[in-house]
Amino acid sequence: MAVLCIGVLVALAVQVGADLVSASLAARLFDANVVQSLVVSSRPSAALIMRLIAETGVILYIGLFGVFAISASSLLSLIETRERDRLLVEARAAADRAQLAALRLQLSPHFLFNTLNAIGALVTTGRAVEAEAMIDRLSDVLRASLAPGMDSLVPLADELAVTRAYLDIEAVRFRDRMTVDYDCPAELDRALTPGFLLQPLVENAVKYAVAPALRPTRIRVSARREGDELVLAIEDDGPGEGRPSASGTGLGLRNVRERLGLLFGARGRLEAGPSGPGFRVEARQPLAFAPEPVA
């Protein structure tokens, strides 16, 4: 029985040693004559048994050391891989935040230039009250564009307030040539949306529908719920053909599409194109709500 146990132990040791340190090294460490002597002798001497145990112990030690070395190497490799993955995720998140911030800050310089010109015209013609109101609206828009956290999500009510301030400024410039309708139910006031998302869309409507038109133009801002999606739409009754599309080269629409993709992946979509006699842009995103304010 003892011989059988030792034989099994020898076989296991030789296999481990052969796998980990190569067959040739195991052969040098273990003398095959010992095994032969053990097999042919019905009563192996104590010296022979001690020699066998000693050589078996060497091979087992080498095998166990090899297992430990491989395990330690694998553990270190796993730690390095996870650390590398963590740093990569953090770097990508930082890049996304920087890209979102850059996209958000691309407020048209033409808008600022035209607004300041309009304020100057109001002042020189004695319409100080209107000029003051316009300055207040401009301050609201600039404050929103620079607010920390605007590259994340804000309640729809806040986003609509910024959009309304922007369109109020443009209404002073275009006077009777532009009217704006809002269709945004109060139940969606707490729906979350990317900050400063609508401004490029309404600016696009002003630029391509209101500015070149000789007749009054109507802009409609709407929000609705479709299943588990929030759908924000800007439409106008200006010319629908020859306008930038969401997949084209228009900077404003492209920026909005990229922001939606960065924040929501495939669930953030922008669709734009002619609609009836005018043009319509829809921004779709997952529907989520801000917590109820604490009383």
PDB file of C-alpha atoms in Angstrom:
ATOM      1  CA  MET A   1       0.000   0.000   0.000  1.00  0.00           C
ATOM      2  CA  ALA A   2       2.827   2.362   0.885  1.00  0.00           C
ATOM      3  CA  VAL A   3       4.515   1.571  -2.406  1.00  0.00           C
ATOM      4  CA  LEU A   4       1.288   2.358  -4.297  1.00  0.00           C
ATOM      5  CA  CYS A   5       0.860   5.720  -2.527  1.00  0.00           C
ATOM      6  CA  ILE A   6       4.450   6.644  -3.163  1.00  0.00           C
ATOM      7  CA  GLY A   7       4.076   5.589  -6.794  1.00  0.00           C
ATOM      8  CA  VAL A   8       1.037   7.834  -7.242  1.00  0.00           C
ATOM      9  CA  LEU A   9       2.886  10.661  -5.539  1.00  0.00           C
ATOM     10  CA  VAL A  10       5.857  10.116  -7.817  1.00  0.00           C
ATOM     11  CA  ALA A  11       3.640  10.113 -10.916  1.00  0.00           C
ATOM     12  CA  LEU A  12       1.908  13.340  -9.894  1.00  0.00           C
ATOM     13  CA  ALA A  13       5.198  14.991  -9.056  1.00  0.00           C
ATOM     14  CA  VAL A  14       6.772  13.978 -12.328  1.00  0.00           C
ATOM     15  CA  GLN A  15       3.722  15.270 -14.251  1.00  0.00           C
ATOM     16  CA  VAL A  16       3.748  18.633 -12.447  1.00  0.00           C
ATOM     17  CA  GLY A  17       7.489  18.940 -12.778  1.00  0.00           C
ATOM     18  CA  ALA A  18       7.392  18.003 -16.436  1.00  0.00           C
ATOM     19  CA  ASP A  19       4.647  20.497 -17.186  1.00  0.00           C
ATOM     20  CA  LEU A  20       6.251  23.373 -15.304  1.00  0.00           C
ATOM     21  CA  VAL A  21      10.009  22.979 -15.676  1.00  0.00           C
ATOM     22  CA  SER A  22      10.157  20.746 -18.800  1.00  0.00           C
ATOM     23  CA  ALA A  23      10.595  17.009 -19.129  1.00  0.00           C
ATOM     24  CA  SER A  24      14.373  17.118 -19.450  1.00  0.00           C
ATOM     25  CA  LEU A  25      14.813  18.993 -16.169  1.00  0.00           C
ATOM     26  CA  ALA A  26      12.485  16.590 -14.359  1.00  0.00           C
ATOM     27  CA  ALA A  27      14.479  13.633 -15.708  1.00  0.00           C
ATOM     28  CA  ARG A  28      17.698  15.117 -14.359  1.00  0.00           C
ATOM     29  CA  LEU A  29      16.180  15.745 -10.931  1.00  0.00           C
ATOM     30  CA  PHE A  30      14.650  12.279 -10.624  1.00  0.00           C
ATOM     31  CA  ASP A  31      16.736   9.111 -11.048  1.00  0.00           C
ATOM     32  CA  ALA A  32      14.831   6.448 -13.022  1.00  0.00           C
ATOM     33  CA  ASN A  33      17.003   3.711 -11.427  1.00  0.00           C
ATOM     34  CA  VAL A  34      15.358   4.450  -8.105  1.00  0.00           C
ATOM     35  CA  VAL A  35      11.949   3.624  -9.494  1.00  0.00           C
ATOM     36  CA  GLN A  36      13.296   0.434 -11.122  1.00  0.00           C
ATOM     37  CA  SER A  37      14.871  -0.659  -7.839  1.00  0.00           C
ATOM     38  CA  LEU A  38      11.638   0.014  -6.028  1.00  0.00           C
ATOM     39  CA  VAL A  39       9.595  -2.012  -8.483  1.00  0.00           C
ATOM     40  CA  VAL A  40      11.832  -5.126  -8.541  1.00  0.00           C
ATOM     41  CA  SER A  41      12.429  -5.152  -4.797  1.00  0.00           C
ATOM     42  CA  SER A  42       9.670  -6.557  -2.591  1.00  0.00           C
ATOM     43  CA  ARG A  43      11.383  -5.092   0.488  1.00  0.00           C
ATOM     44  CA  PRO A  44      13.013  -1.769  -0.428  1.00  0.00           C
ATOM     45  CA  SER A  45      15.646  -0.586   1.972  1.00  0.00           C
ATOM     46  CA  ALA A  46      15.078   2.405   4.217  1.00  0.00           C
ATOM     47  CA  ALA A  47      17.836   4.298   2.378  1.00  0.00           C
ATOM     48  CA  LEU A  48      16.137   3.653  -0.945  1.00  0.00           C
ATOM     49  CA  ILE A  49      12.793   4.908   0.391  1.00  0.00           C
ATOM     50  CA  MET A  50      14.416   8.007   1.920  1.00  0.00           C
ATOM     51  CA  ARG A  51      16.164   8.753  -1.369  1.00  0.00           C
ATOM     52  CA  LEU A  52      12.885   8.375  -3.238  1.00  0.00           C
ATOM     53  CA  ILE A  53      11.083  10.684  -0.812  1.00  0.00           C
ATOM     54  CA  ALA A  54      13.886  13.238  -1.016  1.00  0.00           C
ATOM     55  CA  GLU A  55      13.896  13.306  -4.812  1.00  0.00           C
ATOM     56  CA  THR A  56      10.088  13.348  -4.925  1.00  0.00           C
ATOM     57  CA  GLY A  57      10.077  16.258  -2.494  1.00  0.00           C
ATOM     58  CA  VAL A  58      12.412  18.209  -4.743  1.00  0.00           C
ATOM     59  CA  ILE A  59      10.133  17.728  -7.728  1.00  0.00           C
ATOM     60  CA  LEU A  60       7.035  18.580  -5.677  1.00  0.00           C
ATOM     61  CA  TYR A  61       8.753  21.701  -4.387  1.00  0.00           C
ATOM     62  CA  ILE A  62       9.652  22.762  -7.911  1.00  0.00           C
ATOM     63  CA  GLY A  63       6.116  22.014  -9.100  1.00  0.00           C
ATOM     64  CA  LEU A  64       4.486  23.943  -6.260  1.00  0.00           C
ATOM     65  CA  PHE A  65       6.898  26.832  -6.750  1.00  0.00           C
ATOM     66  CA  GLY A  66       6.003  26.870 -10.445  1.00  0.00           C
ATOM     67  CA  VAL A  67       2.288  26.895  -9.628  1.00  0.00           C
ATOM     68  CA  PHE A  68       2.836  29.760  -7.184  1.00  0.00           C
ATOM     69  CA  ALA A  69       4.909  31.707  -9.710  1.00  0.00           C
ATOM     70  CA  ILE A  70       2.312  31.276 -12.438  1.00  0.00           C
ATOM     71  CA  SER A  71      -0.514  32.215 -10.046  1.00  0.00           C
ATOM     72  CA  ALA A  72       1.347  35.316  -8.886  1.00  0.00           C
ATOM     73  CA  SER A  73       2.103  36.308 -12.463  1.00  0.00           C
ATOM     74  CA  SER A  74      -1.535  35.803 -13.467  1.00  0.00           C
ATOM     75  CA  LEU A  75      -2.718  37.847 -10.485  1.00  0.00           C
ATOM     76  CA  LEU A  76      -0.356  40.701 -11.311  1.00  0.00           C
ATOM     77  CA  SER A  77      -1.444  40.580 -14.941  1.00  0.00           C
ATOM     78  CA  LEU A  78      -5.107  40.691 -13.877  1.00  0.00           C
ATOM     79  CA  ILE A  79      -4.455  43.663 -11.579  1.00  0.00           C
ATOM     80  CA  GLU A  80      -2.575  45.504 -14.319  1.00  0.00           C
ATOM     81  CA  THR A  81      -5.357  44.784 -16.829  1.00  0.00           C
ATOM     82  CA  ARG A  82      -8.059  46.033 -14.467  1.00  0.00           C
ATOM     83  CA  GLU A  83      -6.062  49.149 -13.613  1.00  0.00           C
ATOM     84  CA  ARG A  84      -5.449  49.805 -17.298  1.00  0.00           C
ATOM     85  CA  ASP A  85      -9.163  49.337 -18.022  1.00  0.00           C
ATOM     86  CA  ARG A  86     -10.086  51.676 -15.152  1.00  0.00           C
ATOM     87  CA  LEU A  87      -7.739  54.379 -16.405  1.00  0.00           C
ATOM     88  CA  LEU A  88      -9.045  53.922 -19.940  1.00  0.00           C
ATOM     89  CA  VAL A  89     -12.645  54.326 -18.751  1.00  0.00           C
ATOM     90  CA  GLU A  90     -11.712  57.450 -16.786  1.00  0.00           C
ATOM     91  CA  ALA A  91      -9.842  58.901 -19.765  1.00  0.00           C
ATOM     92  CA  ARG A  92     -12.784  58.265 -22.070  1.00  0.00           C
ATOM     93  CA  ALA A  93     -15.187  59.821 -19.561  1.00  0.00           C
ATOM     94  CA  ALA A  94     -12.955  62.894 -19.261  1.00  0.00           C
ATOM     95  CA  ALA A  95     -12.755  63.160 -23.046  1.00  0.00           C
ATOM     96  CA  ASP A  96     -16.542  62.876 -23.315  1.00  0.00           C
ATOM     97  CA  ARG A  97     -16.996  65.598 -20.681  1.00  0.00           C
ATOM     98  CA  ALA A  98     -14.559  67.859 -22.497  1.00  0.00           C
ATOM     99  CA  GLN A  99     -16.273  67.208 -25.818  1.00  0.00           C
ATOM    100  CA  LEU A 100     -19.703  67.893 -24.318  1.00  0.00           C
ATOM    101  CA  ALA A 101     -18.458  71.125 -22.778  1.00  0.00           C
ATOM    102  CA  ALA A 102     -16.943  72.216 -26.089  1.00  0.00           C
ATOM    103  CA  LEU A 103     -20.146  71.437 -27.968  1.00  0.00           C
ATOM    104  CA  ARG A 104     -22.227  73.292 -25.392  1.00  0.00           C
ATOM    105  CA  LEU A 105     -20.077  76.417 -25.556  1.00  0.00           C
ATOM    106  CA  GLN A 106     -20.399  76.838 -29.314  1.00  0.00           C
ATOM    107  CA  LEU A 107     -22.901  79.699 -29.026  1.00  0.00           C
ATOM    108  CA  SER A 108     -23.012  81.511 -32.322  1.00  0.00           C
ATOM    109  CA  PRO A 109     -20.896  84.697 -32.290  1.00  0.00           C
ATOM    110  CA  HIS A 110     -23.349  86.103 -34.840  1.00  0.00           C
ATOM    111  CA  PHE A 111     -26.091  85.851 -32.223  1.00  0.00           C
ATOM    112  CA  LEU A 112     -24.034  87.836 -29.708  1.00  0.00           C
ATOM    113  CA  PHE A 113     -23.031  90.416 -32.304  1.00  0.00           C
ATOM    114  CA  ASN A 114     -26.611  90.891 -33.529  1.00  0.00           C
ATOM    115  CA  THR A 115     -27.972  91.061 -29.981  1.00  0.00           C
ATOM    116  CA  LEU A 116     -25.510  93.754 -28.924  1.00  0.00           C
ATOM    117  CA  ASN A 117     -26.308  95.701 -32.085  1.00  0.00           C
ATOM    118  CA  ALA A 118     -30.022  95.445 -31.335  1.00  0.00           C
ATOM    119  CA  ILE A 119     -29.483  96.632 -27.761  1.00  0.00           C
ATOM    120  CA  GLY A 120     -27.478  99.579 -29.059  1.00  0.00           C
ATOM    121  CA  ALA A 121     -30.251 100.471 -31.507  1.00  0.00           C
ATOM    122  CA  LEU A 122     -32.860 100.353 -28.743  1.00  0.00           C
ATOM    123  CA  VAL A 123     -30.797 102.656 -26.547  1.00  0.00           C
ATOM    124  CA  THR A 124     -30.141 105.223 -29.285  1.00  0.00           C
ATOM    125  CA  THR A 125     -33.828 105.373 -30.190  1.00  0.00           C
ATOM    126  CA  GLY A 126     -34.895 106.000 -26.612  1.00  0.00           C
ATOM    127  CA  ARG A 127     -36.341 102.537 -25.956  1.00  0.00           C
ATOM    128  CA  ALA A 128     -34.424 102.023 -22.744  1.00  0.00           C
ATOM    129  CA  VAL A 129     -37.001  99.729 -21.143  1.00  0.00           C
ATOM    130  CA  GLU A 130     -36.858  97.310 -24.072  1.00  0.00           C
ATOM    131  CA  ALA A 131     -33.054  97.499 -24.086  1.00  0.00           C
ATOM    132  CA  GLU A 132     -32.944  96.633 -20.388  1.00  0.00           C
ATOM    133  CA  ALA A 133     -35.278  93.674 -20.916  1.00  0.00           C
ATOM    134  CA  MET A 134     -33.102  92.463 -23.770  1.00  0.00           C
ATOM    135  CA  ILE A 135     -29.974  92.715 -21.619  1.00  0.00           C
ATOM    136  CA  ASP A 136     -31.714  90.645 -18.935  1.00  0.00           C
ATOM    137  CA  ARG A 137     -32.605  87.962 -21.482  1.00  0.00           C
ATOM    138  CA  LEU A 138     -29.062  87.923 -22.843  1.00  0.00           C
ATOM    139  CA  SER A 139     -27.721  87.516 -19.309  1.00  0.00           C
ATOM    140  CA  ASP A 140     -30.022  84.514 -18.810  1.00  0.00           C
ATOM    141  CA  VAL A 141     -28.767  82.864 -21.992  1.00  0.00           C
ATOM    142  CA  LEU A 142     -25.086  83.487 -21.230  1.00  0.00           C
ATOM    143  CA  ARG A 143     -25.476  82.336 -17.638  1.00  0.00           C
ATOM    144  CA  ALA A 144     -27.064  79.099 -18.809  1.00  0.00           C
ATOM    145  CA  SER A 145     -24.366  78.486 -21.424  1.00  0.00           C
ATOM    146  CA  LEU A 146     -21.605  78.870 -18.828  1.00  0.00           C
ATOM    147  CA  ALA A 147     -23.299  77.220 -15.858  1.00  0.00           C
ATOM    148  CA  PRO A 148     -21.352  74.295 -14.335  1.00  0.00           C
ATOM    149  CA  GLY A 149     -23.117  71.004 -14.831  1.00  0.00           C
ATOM    150  CA  MET A 150     -24.920  72.089 -17.983  1.00  0.00           C
ATOM    151  CA  ASP A 151     -23.135  69.288 -19.810  1.00  0.00           C
ATOM    152  CA  SER A 152     -25.292  66.933 -17.725  1.00  0.00           C
ATOM    153  CA  LEU A 153     -29.095  66.805 -17.461  1.00  0.00           C
ATOM    154  CA  VAL A 154     -31.454  69.572 -16.337  1.00  0.00           C
ATOM    155  CA  PRO A 155     -35.237  69.724 -15.853  1.00  0.00           C
ATOM    156  CA  LEU A 156     -37.101  70.533 -19.045  1.00  0.00           C
ATOM    157  CA  ALA A 157     -38.661  73.589 -17.381  1.00  0.00           C
ATOM    158  CA  ASP A 158     -35.184  75.112 -16.945  1.00  0.00           C
ATOM    159  CA  GLU A 159     -34.207  74.307 -20.524  1.00  0.00           C
ATOM    160  CA  LEU A 160     -37.415  75.879 -21.835  1.00  0.00           C
ATOM    161  CA  ALA A 161     -36.735  79.034 -19.804  1.00  0.00           C
ATOM    162  CA  VAL A 162     -33.366  79.448 -21.551  1.00  0.00           C
ATOM    163  CA  THR A 163     -34.952  78.731 -24.940  1.00  0.00           C
ATOM    164  CA  ARG A 164     -37.674  81.287 -24.278  1.00  0.00           C
ATOM    165  CA  ALA A 165     -35.073  83.909 -23.293  1.00  0.00           C
ATOM    166  CA  TYR A 166     -33.192  83.286 -26.534  1.00  0.00           C
ATOM    167  CA  LEU A 167     -36.329  83.559 -28.681  1.00  0.00           C
ATOM    168  CA  ASP A 168     -37.444  86.689 -26.802  1.00  0.00           C
ATOM    169  CA  ILE A 169     -34.182  88.329 -27.890  1.00  0.00           C
ATOM    170  CA  GLU A 170     -34.708  87.274 -31.491  1.00  0.00           C
ATOM    171  CA  ALA A 171     -38.308  88.504 -31.350  1.00  0.00           C
ATOM    172  CA  VAL A 172     -37.030  92.008 -30.567  1.00  0.00           C
ATOM    173  CA  ARG A 173     -34.783  91.849 -33.622  1.00  0.00           C
ATOM    174  CA  PHE A 174     -37.421  90.543 -36.023  1.00  0.00           C
ATOM    175  CA  ARG A 175     -40.475  92.141 -34.378  1.00  0.00           C
ATOM    176  CA  ASP A 176     -43.601  91.182 -36.378  1.00  0.00           C
ATOM    177  CA  ARG A 177     -41.728  88.776 -38.644  1.00  0.00           C
ATOM    178  CA  MET A 178     -41.579  85.997 -36.048  1.00  0.00           C
ATOM    179  CA  THR A 179     -44.099  84.391 -33.707  1.00  0.00           C
ATOM    180  CA  VAL A 180     -43.426  81.495 -31.342  1.00  0.00           C
ATOM    181  CA  ASP A 181     -45.837  78.867 -29.988  1.00  0.00           C
ATOM    182  CA  TYR A 182     -45.076  76.522 -27.087  1.00  0.00           C
ATOM    183  CA  ASP A 183     -46.735  73.139 -26.566  1.00  0.00           C
ATOM    184  CA  CYS A 184     -44.990  71.675 -23.537  1.00  0.00           C
ATOM    185  CA  PRO A 185     -47.295  70.083 -20.920  1.00  0.00           C
ATOM    186  CA  ALA A 186     -46.544  70.847 -17.280  1.00  0.00           C
ATOM    187  CA  GLU A 187     -46.355  67.121 -16.501  1.00  0.00           C
ATOM    188  CA  LEU A 188     -43.006  67.084 -18.344  1.00  0.00           C
ATOM    189  CA  ASP A 189     -41.482  70.021 -16.449  1.00  0.00           C
ATOM    190  CA  ARG A 190     -39.294  67.662 -14.405  1.00  0.00           C
ATOM    191  CA  ALA A 191     -38.284  65.515 -17.392  1.00  0.00           C
ATOM    192  CA  LEU A 192     -34.498  65.544 -17.712  1.00  0.00           C
ATOM    193  CA  THR A 193     -32.769  66.728 -20.868  1.00  0.00           C
ATOM    194  CA  PRO A 194     -29.240  67.895 -21.757  1.00  0.00           C
ATOM    195  CA  GLY A 195     -28.747  71.537 -20.840  1.00  0.00           C
ATOM    196  CA  PHE A 196     -28.633  74.035 -23.704  1.00  0.00           C
ATOM    197  CA  LEU A 197     -29.898  71.388 -26.131  1.00  0.00           C
ATOM    198  CA  LEU A 198     -32.756  73.355 -27.696  1.00  0.00           C
ATOM    199  CA  GLN A 199     -30.899  76.625 -28.299  1.00  0.00           C
ATOM    200  CA  PRO A 200     -29.007  75.404 -31.414  1.00  0.00           C
ATOM    201  CA  LEU A 201     -32.264  73.993 -32.794  1.00  0.00           C
ATOM    202  CA  VAL A 202     -34.253  77.218 -32.439  1.00  0.00           C
ATOM    203  CA  GLU A 203     -31.241  79.186 -33.692  1.00  0.00           C
ATOM    204  CA  ASN A 204     -31.299  76.974 -36.781  1.00  0.00           C
ATOM    205  CA  ALA A 205     -34.986  77.829 -37.306  1.00  0.00           C
ATOM    206  CA  VAL A 206     -34.325  81.561 -36.934  1.00  0.00           C
ATOM    207  CA  LYS A 207     -31.366  81.451 -39.307  1.00  0.00           C
ATOM    208  CA  TYR A 208     -32.969  79.448 -42.124  1.00  0.00           C
ATOM    209  CA  ALA A 209     -36.671  80.258 -41.765  1.00  0.00           C
ATOM    210  CA  VAL A 210     -37.114  83.680 -40.153  1.00  0.00           C
ATOM    211  CA  ALA A 211     -34.098  85.701 -41.310  1.00  0.00           C
ATOM    212  CA  PRO A 212     -34.473  85.203 -45.096  1.00  0.00           C
ATOM    213  CA  ALA A 213     -38.294  85.347 -45.122  1.00  0.00           C
ATOM    214  CA  LEU A 214     -40.271  88.356 -46.320  1.00  0.00           C
ATOM    215  CA  ARG A 215     -43.453  87.168 -44.627  1.00  0.00           C
ATOM    216  CA  PRO A 216     -44.155  86.384 -40.946  1.00  0.00           C
ATOM    217  CA  THR A 217     -42.732  83.027 -39.855  1.00  0.00           C
ATOM    218  CA  ARG A 218     -44.040  80.806 -37.069  1.00  0.00           C
ATOM    219  CA  ILE A 219     -41.820  78.645 -34.851  1.00  0.00           C
ATOM    220  CA  ARG A 220     -43.317  75.911 -32.679  1.00  0.00           C
ATOM    221  CA  VAL A 221     -41.534  74.414 -29.668  1.00  0.00           C
ATOM    222  CA  SER A 222     -43.099  71.199 -28.350  1.00  0.00           C
ATOM    223  CA  ALA A 223     -42.426  68.358 -25.943  1.00  0.00           C
ATOM    224  CA  ARG A 224     -44.240  65.053 -25.663  1.00  0.00           C
ATOM    225  CA  ARG A 225     -43.925  61.623 -24.176  1.00  0.00           C
ATOM    226  CA  GLU A 226     -43.805  58.566 -26.429  1.00  0.00           C
ATOM    227  CA  GLY A 227     -43.623  55.409 -24.355  1.00  0.00           C
ATOM    228  CA  ASP A 228     -40.325  55.567 -22.490  1.00  0.00           C
ATOM    229  CA  GLU A 229     -38.960  58.401 -24.647  1.00  0.00           C
ATOM    230  CA  LEU A 230     -38.962  62.181 -24.359  1.00  0.00           C
ATOM    231  CA  VAL A 231     -39.430  63.836 -27.751  1.00  0.00           C
ATOM    232  CA  LEU A 232     -38.515  67.515 -28.158  1.00  0.00           C
ATOM    233  CA  ALA A 233     -39.433  69.130 -31.462  1.00  0.00           C
ATOM    234  CA  ILE A 234     -38.742  72.452 -33.170  1.00  0.00           C
ATOM    235  CA  GLU A 235     -40.676  73.147 -36.349  1.00  0.00           C
ATOM    236  CA  ASP A 236     -41.223  76.172 -38.542  1.00  0.00           C
ATOM    237  CA  ASP A 237     -43.240  77.058 -41.611  1.00  0.00           C
ATOM    238  CA  GLY A 238     -40.285  78.464 -43.513  1.00  0.00           C
ATOM    239  CA  PRO A 239     -38.761  76.802 -46.578  1.00  0.00           C
ATOM    240  CA  GLY A 240     -38.109  73.119 -45.957  1.00  0.00           C
ATOM    241  CA  GLU A 241     -35.777  72.396 -48.840  1.00  0.00           C
ATOM    242  CA  GLY A 242     -32.071  73.230 -48.913  1.00  0.00           C
ATOM    243  CA  ARG A 243     -31.692  73.113 -45.123  1.00  0.00           C
ATOM    244  CA  PRO A 244     -28.913  71.268 -43.223  1.00  0.00           C
ATOM    245  CA  SER A 245     -29.944  67.797 -42.071  1.00  0.00           C
ATOM    246  CA  ALA A 246     -29.020  66.064 -38.823  1.00  0.00           C
ATOM    247  CA  SER A 247     -26.482  63.913 -40.683  1.00  0.00           C
ATOM    248  CA  GLY A 248     -25.144  66.736 -42.854  1.00  0.00           C
ATOM    249  CA  THR A 249     -22.657  69.537 -42.356  1.00  0.00           C
ATOM    250  CA  GLY A 250     -24.813  71.927 -40.315  1.00  0.00           C
ATOM    251  CA  LEU A 251     -22.791  72.692 -37.178  1.00  0.00           C
ATOM    252  CA  GLY A 252     -25.727  73.220 -34.806  1.00  0.00           C
ATOM    253  CA  LEU A 253     -27.596  70.035 -35.722  1.00  0.00           C
ATOM    254  CA  ARG A 254     -24.397  67.989 -35.814  1.00  0.00           C
ATOM    255  CA  ASN A 255     -23.437  69.192 -32.332  1.00  0.00           C
ATOM    256  CA  VAL A 256     -26.833  68.260 -30.917  1.00  0.00           C
ATOM    257  CA  ARG A 257     -26.649  64.809 -32.526  1.00  0.00           C
ATOM    258  CA  GLU A 258     -23.171  64.224 -31.078  1.00  0.00           C
ATOM    259  CA  ARG A 259     -24.247  65.328 -27.593  1.00  0.00           C
ATOM    260  CA  LEU A 260     -27.238  62.999 -27.638  1.00  0.00           C
ATOM    261  CA  GLY A 261     -25.014  60.133 -28.766  1.00  0.00           C
ATOM    262  CA  LEU A 262     -22.423  60.792 -26.065  1.00  0.00           C
ATOM    263  CA  LEU A 263     -25.046  60.952 -23.316  1.00  0.00           C
ATOM    264  CA  PHE A 264     -27.511  58.259 -24.384  1.00  0.00           C
ATOM    265  CA  GLY A 265     -25.784  56.069 -26.968  1.00  0.00           C
ATOM    266  CA  ALA A 266     -28.128  54.581 -29.563  1.00  0.00           C
ATOM    267  CA  ARG A 267     -31.161  55.852 -27.638  1.00  0.00           C
ATOM    268  CA  GLY A 268     -30.208  59.483 -28.226  1.00  0.00           C
ATOM    269  CA  ARG A 269     -31.285  60.426 -31.746  1.00  0.00           C
ATOM    270  CA  LEU A 270     -31.822  63.538 -33.820  1.00  0.00           C
ATOM    271  CA  GLU A 271     -34.103  63.535 -36.845  1.00  0.00           C
ATOM    272  CA  ALA A 272     -34.425  66.541 -39.151  1.00  0.00           C
ATOM    273  CA  GLY A 273     -35.980  67.215 -42.512  1.00  0.00           C
ATOM    274  CA  PRO A 274     -38.761  68.892 -44.483  1.00  0.00           C
ATOM    275  CA  SER A 275     -42.214  68.565 -42.935  1.00  0.00           C
ATOM    276  CA  GLY A 276     -45.160  69.765 -44.999  1.00  0.00           C
ATOM    277  CA  PRO A 277     -44.388  73.299 -46.156  1.00  0.00           C
ATOM    278  CA  GLY A 278     -41.739  73.797 -43.475  1.00  0.00           C
ATOM    279  CA  PHE A 279     -38.974  72.049 -41.545  1.00  0.00           C
ATOM    280  CA  ARG A 280     -39.008  69.890 -38.405  1.00  0.00           C
ATOM    281  CA  VAL A 281     -36.302  68.734 -36.009  1.00  0.00           C
ATOM    282  CA  GLU A 282     -36.913  66.084 -33.331  1.00  0.00           C
ATOM    283  CA  ALA A 283     -34.567  65.158 -30.493  1.00  0.00           C
ATOM    284  CA  ARG A 284     -35.326  61.793 -28.883  1.00  0.00           C
ATOM    285  CA  GLN A 285     -33.899  60.499 -25.611  1.00  0.00           C
ATOM    286  CA  PRO A 286     -34.804  58.146 -22.739  1.00  0.00           C
ATOM    287  CA  LEU A 287     -37.474  59.598 -20.463  1.00  0.00           C
ATOM    288  CA  ALA A 288     -36.365  60.222 -16.879  1.00  0.00           C
ATOM    289  CA  PHE A 289     -37.539  62.660 -14.233  1.00  0.00           C
ATOM    290  CA  ALA A 290     -35.782  64.804 -11.645  1.00  0.00           C
ATOM    291  CA  PRO A 291     -36.773  64.071  -8.019  1.00  0.00           C
ATOM    292  CA  GLU A 292     -39.716  65.950  -6.568  1.00  0.00           C
ATOM    293  CA  PRO A 293     -38.538  69.089  -4.740  1.00  0.00           C
ATOM    294  CA  VAL A 294     -38.566  68.720  -0.964  1.00  0.00           C
ATOM    295  CA  ALA A 295     -41.209  70.948   0.606  1.00  0.00           C
TER     296      ALA A 295
END
